[in-house]
Amino acid sequence: MSIIDDKKFIWHPLTQHQVHPNNIVIKKAKGAILYDENNNEYIDAIASWYTCMYGHCNPYITSMVSKQMQNLDHVVFTGFTHEPATKLAKALIHILPNNQRKLFFSDNGSTSVDVAIKMALQFHYNQGDKRNKIIAFENGFHGDTFGAMSVSGLSVYNGPFKDFSLDVERIPVPNDSNIDEVKKQFIDLTSKGNVAAFVYEPLVQGAAAMKMHKAEHLNDLLKIAKDYSVITIADEVMTGFGKTGKNFASEFMTQLPEIICLSKSLTGGLVPMAITSCSEHVYNAFLGPNMEKGFFHGHTYSANPTSCTAALASIELLNTVEIQESIKRIKDSHKTFISRIDKHPKVKSTRQQGIIMAIDFNIETDRYGDLRFKLFDFYMSKGVYLRPLGNTVYILAPYIISEEQLSKTYNAIEESFELIE
Ligand SMILES: *Cc1c(COP(=O)(O)O)cnc(C)c1O
């Protein structure tokens, strides 16, 4: 393959091409391994942004999809329906938190959040209730389309667009020392009656470098939201499908969200798709004798049959004893690794939720500072693909990663302590 043509024709995401013109050519991926054009192997320790949790080119998913695509490729999902969608819907509703009743299809995590925001705003509008504000956490990340970007709090992404945003109030993520203040701020905001929705990444803020918070604190906020009829939107695009140790992070709270956003590992990394699920309470507000109360949002590729098939196959895999045992195994391995490095002088702090593990190094640096690139190159030289952010390195590996591949990943991280000055 010609890297020349890449440089000539392609604009990569999240890339400053003037400083970083070179992209590594990946030729093949299998299980937990990526192969470059020279056949070098890299352990995909972040599961290609948390997508291919059952392993790359999983033979079960690819065979199901290959069968499906001989039979029905795509059809408009307005006025038509099909078995791949209904089978998936039934299987997904079965594992979702038990107040979730209806699924709305779109294409990626950002659109699933935009759909959720529009649902929440129209939910109130349909009842003649004017609500124009949304509450979100500081440093949350919900995607790159305008709605999703508006509720995200990471300035590197949003800077140039901040004058074009929805009306969003940002609150700090609660912890043991600020919880009373955050609750007070949350009540002050919601009691005014103009807050339509509260959008949050439950328990783990992915793009903020796997920052974690306690279920009990989030639960407190969800309770308040309920008191003031604020629609709660759990963005489980990253946390969904087993990564936190339960199928969905929302299961750690007693207060269930009205709306849940899903994408990333929904199709096991094979093809793009997203789902916004909601409660009966939300869905019913869109019913009426004429069209105008309906939800006028629809993407061309809604519920694409091949994507639905990949998602159904992925859920079947998630439910297997093998995958459930792997999740336990990885959790335990992370715990052991953390106790091994926790006291190292280069380690500032560690955290873990399910199979998600993060280490903060004892150094101040920018999100995209030089250290990040130095660490990245080091890990790649050790045959491990990790994407450090600022002073954080995290592991979110496919469930099928072997113990040997995990040890290699841990060792690479431990050796990288030498690079921290
Ligand atoms: C990745 C991510 C998104 C955006 O998903 P895309 O598919 O990249 O649009 C939204 N929310 C969370 C929590 C994410 O991790």
Short mmCIF file of C-alpha atoms and ligand atoms in Angstrom, two decimals:
data_model
loop_
_atom_site.label_atom_id
_atom_site.label_comp_id
_atom_site.label_asym_id
_atom_site.label_seq_id
_atom_site.Cartn_x
_atom_site.Cartn_y
_atom_site.Cartn_z
CA MET A 1 0.00 0.00 0.00
CA SER A 2 1.18 3.46 -0.76
CA ILE A 3 1.60 5.75 2.22
CA ILE A 4 2.20 8.46 -0.42
CA ASP A 5 -1.46 8.27 -1.41
CA ASP A 6 -2.48 8.52 2.24
CA LYS A 7 -0.48 11.72 2.58
CA LYS A 8 -1.73 13.01 -0.74
CA PHE A 9 -5.46 12.43 -0.30
CA ILE A 10 -6.47 11.81 3.31
CA TRP A 11 -7.33 14.07 6.26
CA HIS A 12 -7.20 11.98 9.45
CA PRO A 13 -9.31 12.61 12.55
CA LEU A 14 -7.76 14.33 15.60
CA THR A 15 -4.51 14.81 13.69
CA GLN A 16 -2.31 17.88 13.19
CA HIS A 17 -0.93 16.89 9.79
CA GLN A 18 1.80 19.52 9.81
CA VAL A 19 3.40 17.99 12.91
CA HIS A 20 2.38 14.34 12.52
CA PRO A 21 2.23 13.49 8.83
CA ASN A 22 2.85 9.75 9.20
CA ASN A 23 0.19 7.16 9.90
CA ILE A 24 1.05 3.53 10.46
CA VAL A 25 -0.34 1.19 7.82
CA ILE A 26 -2.39 -1.61 9.39
CA LYS A 27 -2.86 -4.53 7.03
CA LYS A 28 -4.71 -7.05 9.12
CA ALA A 29 -6.32 -7.57 12.51
CA LYS A 30 -7.18 -10.80 14.27
CA GLY A 31 -8.26 -11.42 17.86
CA ALA A 32 -6.40 -8.94 20.04
CA ILE A 33 -3.65 -8.31 17.47
CA LEU A 34 -3.09 -5.62 14.84
CA TYR A 35 -0.56 -6.37 12.06
CA ASP A 36 1.23 -3.57 10.22
CA GLU A 37 2.44 -3.74 6.61
CA ASN A 38 5.77 -5.23 7.73
CA ASN A 39 3.96 -7.89 9.75
CA ASN A 40 4.86 -6.31 13.08
CA GLU A 41 2.33 -7.28 15.72
CA TYR A 42 0.67 -4.91 18.19
CA ILE A 43 -1.65 -5.91 21.01
CA ASP A 44 -4.75 -3.74 20.62
CA ALA A 45 -4.93 -2.81 24.31
CA ILE A 46 -7.65 -0.20 23.75
CA ALA A 47 -9.79 -2.43 21.52
CA SER A 48 -9.66 0.15 18.71
CA TRP A 49 -11.52 2.71 20.79
CA TYR A 50 -13.50 0.16 22.78
CA THR A 51 -15.21 -1.40 19.76
CA CYS A 52 -13.89 -4.89 18.97
CA MET A 53 -14.46 -6.35 22.45
CA TYR A 54 -14.91 -9.93 21.14
CA GLY A 55 -11.71 -9.71 19.11
CA HIS A 56 -10.98 -8.37 15.64
CA CYS A 57 -12.62 -10.22 12.75
CA ASN A 58 -14.51 -12.39 15.22
CA PRO A 59 -15.46 -15.49 13.20
CA TYR A 60 -18.97 -15.76 14.69
CA ILE A 61 -19.85 -12.13 13.94
CA THR A 62 -18.32 -12.15 10.45
CA SER A 63 -20.04 -15.41 9.48
CA MET A 64 -23.46 -14.18 10.66
CA VAL A 65 -23.02 -10.90 8.82
CA SER A 66 -21.76 -12.61 5.70
CA LYS A 67 -24.93 -14.78 5.63
CA GLN A 68 -27.14 -11.76 6.24
CA MET A 69 -25.64 -9.67 3.48
CA GLN A 70 -26.46 -12.30 0.83
CA ASN A 71 -30.13 -11.95 1.73
CA LEU A 72 -30.99 -8.35 2.64
CA ASP A 73 -28.44 -5.57 2.41
CA HIS A 74 -30.42 -2.46 3.20
CA VAL A 75 -33.94 -1.11 3.10
CA VAL A 76 -35.61 2.09 4.24
CA PHE A 77 -36.62 1.77 7.92
CA THR A 78 -39.64 4.07 7.67
CA GLY A 79 -42.62 1.99 6.63
CA PHE A 80 -40.53 -1.18 6.52
CA THR A 81 -39.07 -3.41 9.20
CA HIS A 82 -37.04 -6.64 9.15
CA GLU A 83 -36.00 -9.60 11.25
CA PRO A 84 -32.39 -8.52 11.96
CA ALA A 85 -33.79 -5.38 13.64
CA THR A 86 -36.58 -7.12 15.59
CA LYS A 87 -34.33 -9.95 16.77
CA LEU A 88 -31.69 -7.47 17.89
CA ALA A 89 -34.29 -5.27 19.60
CA LYS A 90 -35.66 -8.18 21.60
CA ALA A 91 -32.20 -9.36 22.66
CA LEU A 92 -31.02 -5.88 23.57
CA ILE A 93 -34.14 -4.87 25.53
CA HIS A 94 -33.70 -8.13 27.44
CA ILE A 95 -30.25 -7.10 28.74
CA LEU A 96 -30.79 -3.33 29.08
CA PRO A 97 -31.78 -1.84 32.48
CA ASN A 98 -35.36 -2.90 32.94
CA ASN A 99 -37.12 0.42 32.36
CA GLN A 100 -35.85 0.61 28.76
CA ARG A 101 -38.61 -0.22 26.27
CA LYS A 102 -37.95 1.26 22.80
CA LEU A 103 -34.91 1.51 20.54
CA PHE A 104 -34.16 4.27 18.03
CA PHE A 105 -31.41 3.57 15.49
CA SER A 106 -28.66 5.84 14.18
CA ASP A 107 -25.08 5.58 12.97
CA ASN A 108 -22.52 6.50 15.63
CA GLY A 109 -22.07 7.58 19.23
CA SER A 110 -22.45 11.28 18.45
CA THR A 111 -25.73 10.82 16.59
CA SER A 112 -27.04 8.60 19.40
CA VAL A 113 -26.44 11.52 21.78
CA ASP A 114 -27.99 14.07 19.39
CA VAL A 115 -31.04 11.83 19.14
CA ALA A 116 -31.22 11.61 22.94
CA ILE A 117 -30.99 15.40 23.34
CA LYS A 118 -33.68 15.99 20.73
CA MET A 119 -35.90 13.36 22.39
CA ALA A 120 -35.50 15.08 25.76
CA LEU A 121 -36.18 18.58 24.39
CA GLN A 122 -39.24 17.44 22.43
CA PHE A 123 -40.49 15.36 25.36
CA HIS A 124 -41.09 18.61 27.26
CA TYR A 125 -42.17 20.59 24.18
CA ASN A 126 -44.86 18.04 23.38
CA GLN A 127 -46.33 18.69 26.81
CA GLY A 128 -46.26 22.46 26.44
CA ASP A 129 -43.38 22.74 28.90
CA LYS A 130 -40.70 25.19 27.70
CA ARG A 131 -37.33 23.88 28.82
CA ASN A 132 -34.15 25.14 27.16
CA LYS A 133 -31.26 24.08 29.41
CA ILE A 134 -29.21 20.92 29.60
CA ILE A 135 -26.92 19.94 32.47
CA ALA A 136 -23.70 18.04 31.79
CA PHE A 137 -20.51 17.17 33.66
CA GLU A 138 -17.32 19.16 33.29
CA ASN A 139 -14.83 17.27 31.09
CA GLY A 140 -17.53 14.98 29.73
CA PHE A 141 -17.26 13.79 26.16
CA HIS A 142 -20.31 12.93 24.12
CA GLY A 143 -19.19 13.24 20.52
CA ASP A 144 -18.38 15.65 17.72
CA THR A 145 -21.69 16.59 16.10
CA PHE A 146 -23.10 19.93 17.26
CA GLY A 147 -25.52 18.65 19.88
CA ALA A 148 -23.10 16.10 21.30
CA MET A 149 -20.27 18.63 21.18
CA SER A 150 -22.35 21.23 23.01
CA VAL A 151 -22.78 18.95 26.01
CA SER A 152 -19.10 17.94 25.96
CA GLY A 153 -16.74 19.85 28.20
CA LEU A 154 -13.33 19.24 26.70
CA SER A 155 -12.02 22.53 25.35
CA VAL A 156 -9.47 21.07 22.88
CA TYR A 157 -12.39 19.82 20.84
CA ASN A 158 -14.89 22.62 21.33
CA GLY A 159 -12.87 25.85 21.44
CA PRO A 160 -13.68 27.25 17.96
CA PHE A 161 -17.35 26.36 18.25
CA LYS A 162 -18.25 27.48 21.73
CA ASP A 163 -20.36 30.41 20.48
CA PHE A 164 -22.56 27.99 18.54
CA SER A 165 -23.59 25.77 21.38
CA LEU A 166 -26.85 24.63 22.97
CA ASP A 167 -27.58 26.18 26.38
CA VAL A 168 -25.58 23.92 28.70
CA GLU A 169 -24.72 24.26 32.40
CA ARG A 170 -21.63 22.31 33.44
CA ILE A 171 -21.33 20.88 36.92
CA PRO A 172 -18.29 19.26 38.54
CA VAL A 173 -18.16 15.50 38.72
CA PRO A 174 -19.09 14.61 42.32
CA ASN A 175 -16.55 13.12 44.72
CA ASP A 176 -16.46 12.55 48.48
CA SER A 177 -15.41 16.10 49.24
CA ASN A 178 -17.64 18.11 46.88
CA ILE A 179 -20.82 16.00 46.78
CA ASP A 180 -22.85 18.32 49.03
CA GLU A 181 -21.92 21.36 46.97
CA VAL A 182 -22.62 19.59 43.69
CA LYS A 183 -26.01 18.43 44.96
CA LYS A 184 -26.85 21.96 46.03
CA GLN A 185 -25.81 23.35 42.64
CA PHE A 186 -27.84 20.63 40.92
CA ILE A 187 -30.95 21.48 42.94
CA ASP A 188 -30.47 25.23 42.32
CA LEU A 189 -30.36 24.57 38.58
CA THR A 190 -33.10 21.98 38.25
CA SER A 191 -35.58 23.63 40.63
CA LYS A 192 -35.91 26.59 38.22
CA GLY A 193 -37.97 24.28 36.01
CA ASN A 194 -36.21 25.04 32.71
CA VAL A 195 -33.78 22.11 32.65
CA ALA A 196 -34.78 19.59 29.98
CA ALA A 197 -32.08 16.98 30.46
CA PHE A 198 -29.03 15.82 32.37
CA VAL A 199 -26.44 14.09 30.16
CA TYR A 200 -23.65 12.06 31.74
CA GLU A 201 -21.18 9.25 31.18
CA PRO A 202 -22.07 6.87 34.03
CA LEU A 203 -19.16 5.98 36.36
CA VAL A 204 -16.33 6.42 33.81
CA GLN A 205 -15.59 9.49 31.67
CA GLY A 206 -13.75 7.90 28.77
CA ALA A 207 -12.24 10.75 26.78
CA ALA A 208 -11.41 12.62 30.00
CA ALA A 209 -8.80 9.83 30.40
CA MET A 210 -10.98 7.30 32.22
CA LYS A 211 -11.87 9.54 35.16
CA MET A 212 -14.13 7.65 37.56
CA HIS A 213 -16.82 8.58 40.07
CA LYS A 214 -18.92 6.73 42.61
CA ALA A 215 -22.29 5.20 41.82
CA GLU A 216 -23.81 6.52 45.06
CA HIS A 217 -22.96 10.13 44.17
CA LEU A 218 -24.36 9.82 40.66
CA ASN A 219 -27.42 8.13 42.10
CA ASP A 220 -28.02 11.18 44.34
CA LEU A 221 -28.04 13.45 41.28
CA LEU A 222 -30.33 11.12 39.34
CA LYS A 223 -32.81 11.21 42.22
CA ILE A 224 -32.89 15.01 42.16
CA ALA A 225 -33.32 14.98 38.37
CA LYS A 226 -36.32 12.75 38.78
CA ASP A 227 -37.88 15.08 41.37
CA TYR A 228 -37.82 17.93 38.83
CA SER A 229 -38.85 15.85 35.77
CA VAL A 230 -35.44 16.30 34.16
CA ILE A 231 -34.85 13.62 31.51
CA THR A 232 -31.73 11.65 32.43
CA ILE A 233 -29.52 10.57 29.52
CA ALA A 234 -26.87 7.95 30.26
CA ASP A 235 -24.23 8.09 27.54
CA GLU A 236 -23.06 4.46 27.64
CA VAL A 237 -21.38 4.67 24.24
CA MET A 238 -18.08 3.75 25.92
CA THR A 239 -19.25 1.98 29.12
CA GLY A 240 -21.89 -0.26 27.52
CA PHE A 241 -21.75 -4.02 27.00
CA GLY A 242 -19.80 -5.31 29.98
CA LYS A 243 -16.82 -3.00 30.34
CA THR A 244 -17.64 -1.77 33.84
CA GLY A 245 -18.19 -5.30 35.17
CA LYS A 246 -21.96 -5.23 34.57
CA ASN A 247 -23.61 -5.20 31.14
CA PHE A 248 -24.32 -1.47 31.55
CA ALA A 249 -22.83 1.01 34.01
CA SER A 250 -26.37 2.26 34.73
CA GLU A 251 -27.02 -1.02 36.57
CA PHE A 252 -24.79 0.19 39.42
CA MET A 253 -27.38 2.84 40.33
CA THR A 254 -30.88 2.26 41.73
CA GLN A 255 -32.18 5.27 39.76
CA LEU A 256 -32.40 4.18 36.14
CA PRO A 257 -31.93 6.64 33.26
CA GLU A 258 -34.84 7.58 30.98
CA ILE A 259 -32.58 7.39 27.90
CA ILE A 260 -29.43 5.38 27.13
CA CYS A 261 -26.96 5.98 24.26
CA LEU A 262 -25.11 3.00 22.79
CA SER A 263 -22.57 2.55 20.00
CA LYS A 264 -18.84 1.62 20.09
CA SER A 265 -18.94 -2.12 20.97
CA LEU A 266 -22.58 -2.52 19.89
CA THR A 267 -21.56 -4.30 16.67
CA GLY A 268 -18.33 -5.78 18.05
CA GLY A 269 -16.33 -3.30 15.96
CA LEU A 270 -17.38 -4.73 12.60
CA VAL A 271 -19.64 -2.00 11.24
CA PRO A 272 -20.92 1.34 12.53
CA MET A 273 -24.27 1.62 14.24
CA ALA A 274 -25.80 3.33 17.27
CA ILE A 275 -28.93 3.01 19.32
CA THR A 276 -30.72 5.41 21.62
CA SER A 277 -33.01 3.47 23.93
CA CYS A 278 -35.73 5.02 26.07
CA SER A 279 -38.37 4.33 28.67
CA GLU A 280 -42.09 4.00 27.99
CA HIS A 281 -42.48 7.35 29.80
CA VAL A 282 -40.40 9.13 27.12
CA TYR A 283 -41.86 7.20 24.19
CA ASN A 284 -45.47 7.86 25.19
CA ALA A 285 -44.95 11.63 25.07
CA PHE A 286 -44.48 11.30 21.30
CA LEU A 287 -47.78 9.55 20.63
CA GLY A 288 -50.80 11.45 19.37
CA PRO A 289 -53.52 11.49 16.75
CA ASN A 290 -51.57 13.72 14.34
CA MET A 291 -48.03 13.82 12.99
CA GLU A 292 -46.64 16.81 14.84
CA LYS A 293 -45.97 15.12 18.17
CA GLY A 294 -43.90 12.47 16.38
CA PHE A 295 -40.12 12.35 16.35
CA PHE A 296 -38.96 13.68 12.98
CA HIS A 297 -35.45 12.40 12.95
CA GLY A 298 -34.21 9.67 10.63
CA HIS A 299 -30.87 8.60 9.24
CA THR A 300 -30.65 6.92 5.84
CA TYR A 301 -28.91 3.85 7.23
CA SER A 302 -31.18 3.44 10.29
CA ALA A 303 -31.19 -0.18 11.46
CA ASN A 304 -29.08 -1.38 8.54
CA PRO A 305 -29.69 -5.17 8.48
CA THR A 306 -26.01 -6.12 8.39
CA SER A 307 -25.27 -3.83 11.34
CA CYS A 308 -28.22 -5.27 13.27
CA THR A 309 -26.93 -8.78 12.59
CA ALA A 310 -23.45 -7.85 13.84
CA ALA A 311 -25.02 -6.35 16.97
CA LEU A 312 -27.17 -9.41 17.65
CA ALA A 313 -24.15 -11.70 17.22
CA SER A 314 -22.17 -9.47 19.60
CA ILE A 315 -24.86 -9.63 22.28
CA GLU A 316 -24.96 -13.42 21.92
CA LEU A 317 -21.21 -13.49 22.51
CA LEU A 318 -21.46 -11.11 25.48
CA ASN A 319 -23.94 -13.50 27.11
CA THR A 320 -21.64 -16.55 26.78
CA VAL A 321 -19.95 -18.08 29.83
CA GLU A 322 -16.57 -17.67 28.09
CA ILE A 323 -16.90 -13.90 27.73
CA GLN A 324 -18.38 -13.45 31.21
CA GLU A 325 -15.48 -15.44 32.69
CA SER A 326 -12.94 -13.43 30.68
CA ILE A 327 -14.39 -10.25 32.10
CA LYS A 328 -13.80 -11.60 35.63
CA ARG A 329 -10.32 -12.79 34.71
CA ILE A 330 -9.27 -9.41 33.26
CA LYS A 331 -10.71 -7.61 36.29
CA ASP A 332 -8.61 -9.78 38.61
CA SER A 333 -5.47 -9.40 36.52
CA HIS A 334 -5.83 -5.61 36.55
CA LYS A 335 -6.22 -5.70 40.32
CA THR A 336 -3.01 -7.69 40.70
CA PHE A 337 -1.15 -5.36 38.35
CA ILE A 338 -2.38 -2.31 40.23
CA SER A 339 -1.15 -3.69 43.55
CA ARG A 340 2.23 -4.36 41.89
CA ILE A 341 2.79 -0.76 40.68
CA ASP A 342 0.61 1.30 42.99
CA LYS A 343 3.48 2.41 45.26
CA HIS A 344 5.94 3.19 42.46
CA PRO A 345 7.26 6.77 42.80
CA LYS A 346 6.39 7.53 39.15
CA VAL A 347 2.75 6.53 39.75
CA LYS A 348 0.51 9.28 41.09
CA SER A 349 -2.70 7.28 41.23
CA THR A 350 -4.48 4.27 39.78
CA ARG A 351 -8.13 3.45 39.22
CA GLN A 352 -10.24 0.58 37.94
CA GLN A 353 -13.83 -0.09 37.05
CA GLY A 354 -14.48 -3.56 35.64
CA ILE A 355 -12.01 -4.17 32.81
CA ILE A 356 -11.19 -0.45 32.51
CA MET A 357 -7.92 0.43 34.23
CA ALA A 358 -6.00 3.73 34.29
CA ILE A 359 -2.73 5.02 35.73
CA ASP A 360 -1.86 8.69 36.23
CA PHE A 361 1.87 9.37 36.14
CA ASN A 362 3.51 11.71 38.58
CA ILE A 363 4.07 14.52 36.07
CA GLU A 364 2.24 17.60 34.80
CA THR A 365 1.61 17.62 31.05
CA ASP A 366 -0.93 18.67 28.40
CA ARG A 367 -3.46 16.25 26.94
CA TYR A 368 -1.56 16.24 23.66
CA GLY A 369 1.82 17.20 25.14
CA ASP A 370 5.15 15.68 24.05
CA LEU A 371 5.08 12.97 26.72
CA ARG A 372 1.99 11.44 25.15
CA PHE A 373 3.77 10.94 21.83
CA LYS A 374 6.95 9.65 23.51
CA LEU A 375 4.94 7.09 25.48
CA PHE A 376 2.92 6.10 22.42
CA ASP A 377 6.08 5.39 20.40
CA PHE A 378 7.58 3.46 23.29
CA TYR A 379 4.54 1.18 23.67
CA MET A 380 4.40 0.58 19.92
CA SER A 381 8.10 -0.37 19.98
CA LYS A 382 7.15 -2.97 22.61
CA GLY A 383 4.35 -4.32 20.41
CA VAL A 384 1.50 -2.78 22.39
CA TYR A 385 -1.03 -0.27 21.09
CA LEU A 386 -2.01 2.13 23.87
CA ARG A 387 -3.19 5.74 23.53
CA PRO A 388 -1.94 7.74 26.50
CA LEU A 389 -3.70 11.06 27.17
CA GLY A 390 -1.75 13.71 29.06
CA ASN A 391 -0.24 11.96 32.09
CA THR A 392 -2.70 9.04 31.91
CA VAL A 393 -2.33 5.64 30.32
CA TYR A 394 -5.27 3.28 30.35
CA ILE A 395 -6.08 -0.28 29.29
CA LEU A 396 -9.43 -1.24 27.81
CA ALA A 397 -8.58 -4.45 25.98
CA PRO A 398 -10.84 -6.87 24.09
CA TYR A 399 -12.44 -9.48 26.36
CA ILE A 400 -10.59 -12.23 24.48
CA ILE A 401 -7.11 -10.87 25.33
CA SER A 402 -4.95 -13.69 26.72
CA GLU A 403 -3.13 -13.58 30.07
CA GLU A 404 0.15 -13.57 28.16
CA GLN A 405 -0.93 -10.59 26.05
CA LEU A 406 -2.09 -8.83 29.21
CA SER A 407 1.28 -9.41 30.91
CA LYS A 408 3.07 -8.03 27.87
CA THR A 409 0.88 -4.93 28.10
CA TYR A 410 1.52 -4.54 31.85
CA ASN A 411 5.27 -4.98 31.34
CA ALA A 412 5.36 -2.32 28.62
CA ILE A 413 3.60 0.10 30.96
CA GLU A 414 5.91 -0.72 33.84
CA GLU A 415 8.98 -0.24 31.65
CA SER A 416 7.61 3.13 30.48
CA PHE A 417 7.96 4.50 34.03
CA GLU A 418 11.60 5.14 33.00
CA LEU A 419 10.39 7.78 30.54
CA ILE A 420 8.73 9.85 33.24
CA GLU A 421 11.16 12.47 34.49
C1 LIG B 1 -16.79 7.84 21.55
C2 LIG B 1 -17.86 8.42 22.35
C3 LIG B 1 -18.90 9.15 21.75
C4 LIG B 1 -18.92 9.48 20.29
O1 LIG B 1 -19.05 8.36 19.49
P1 LIG B 1 -18.63 8.43 17.95
O2 LIG B 1 -19.03 7.11 17.42
O3 LIG B 1 -17.16 8.67 17.90
O4 LIG B 1 -19.41 9.55 17.33
C5 LIG B 1 -19.91 9.61 22.56
N1 LIG B 1 -19.92 9.36 23.88
C6 LIG B 1 -18.96 8.66 24.49
C7 LIG B 1 -19.03 8.40 25.95
C8 LIG B 1 -17.88 8.17 23.75
O5 LIG B 1 -16.90 7.49 24.36
#
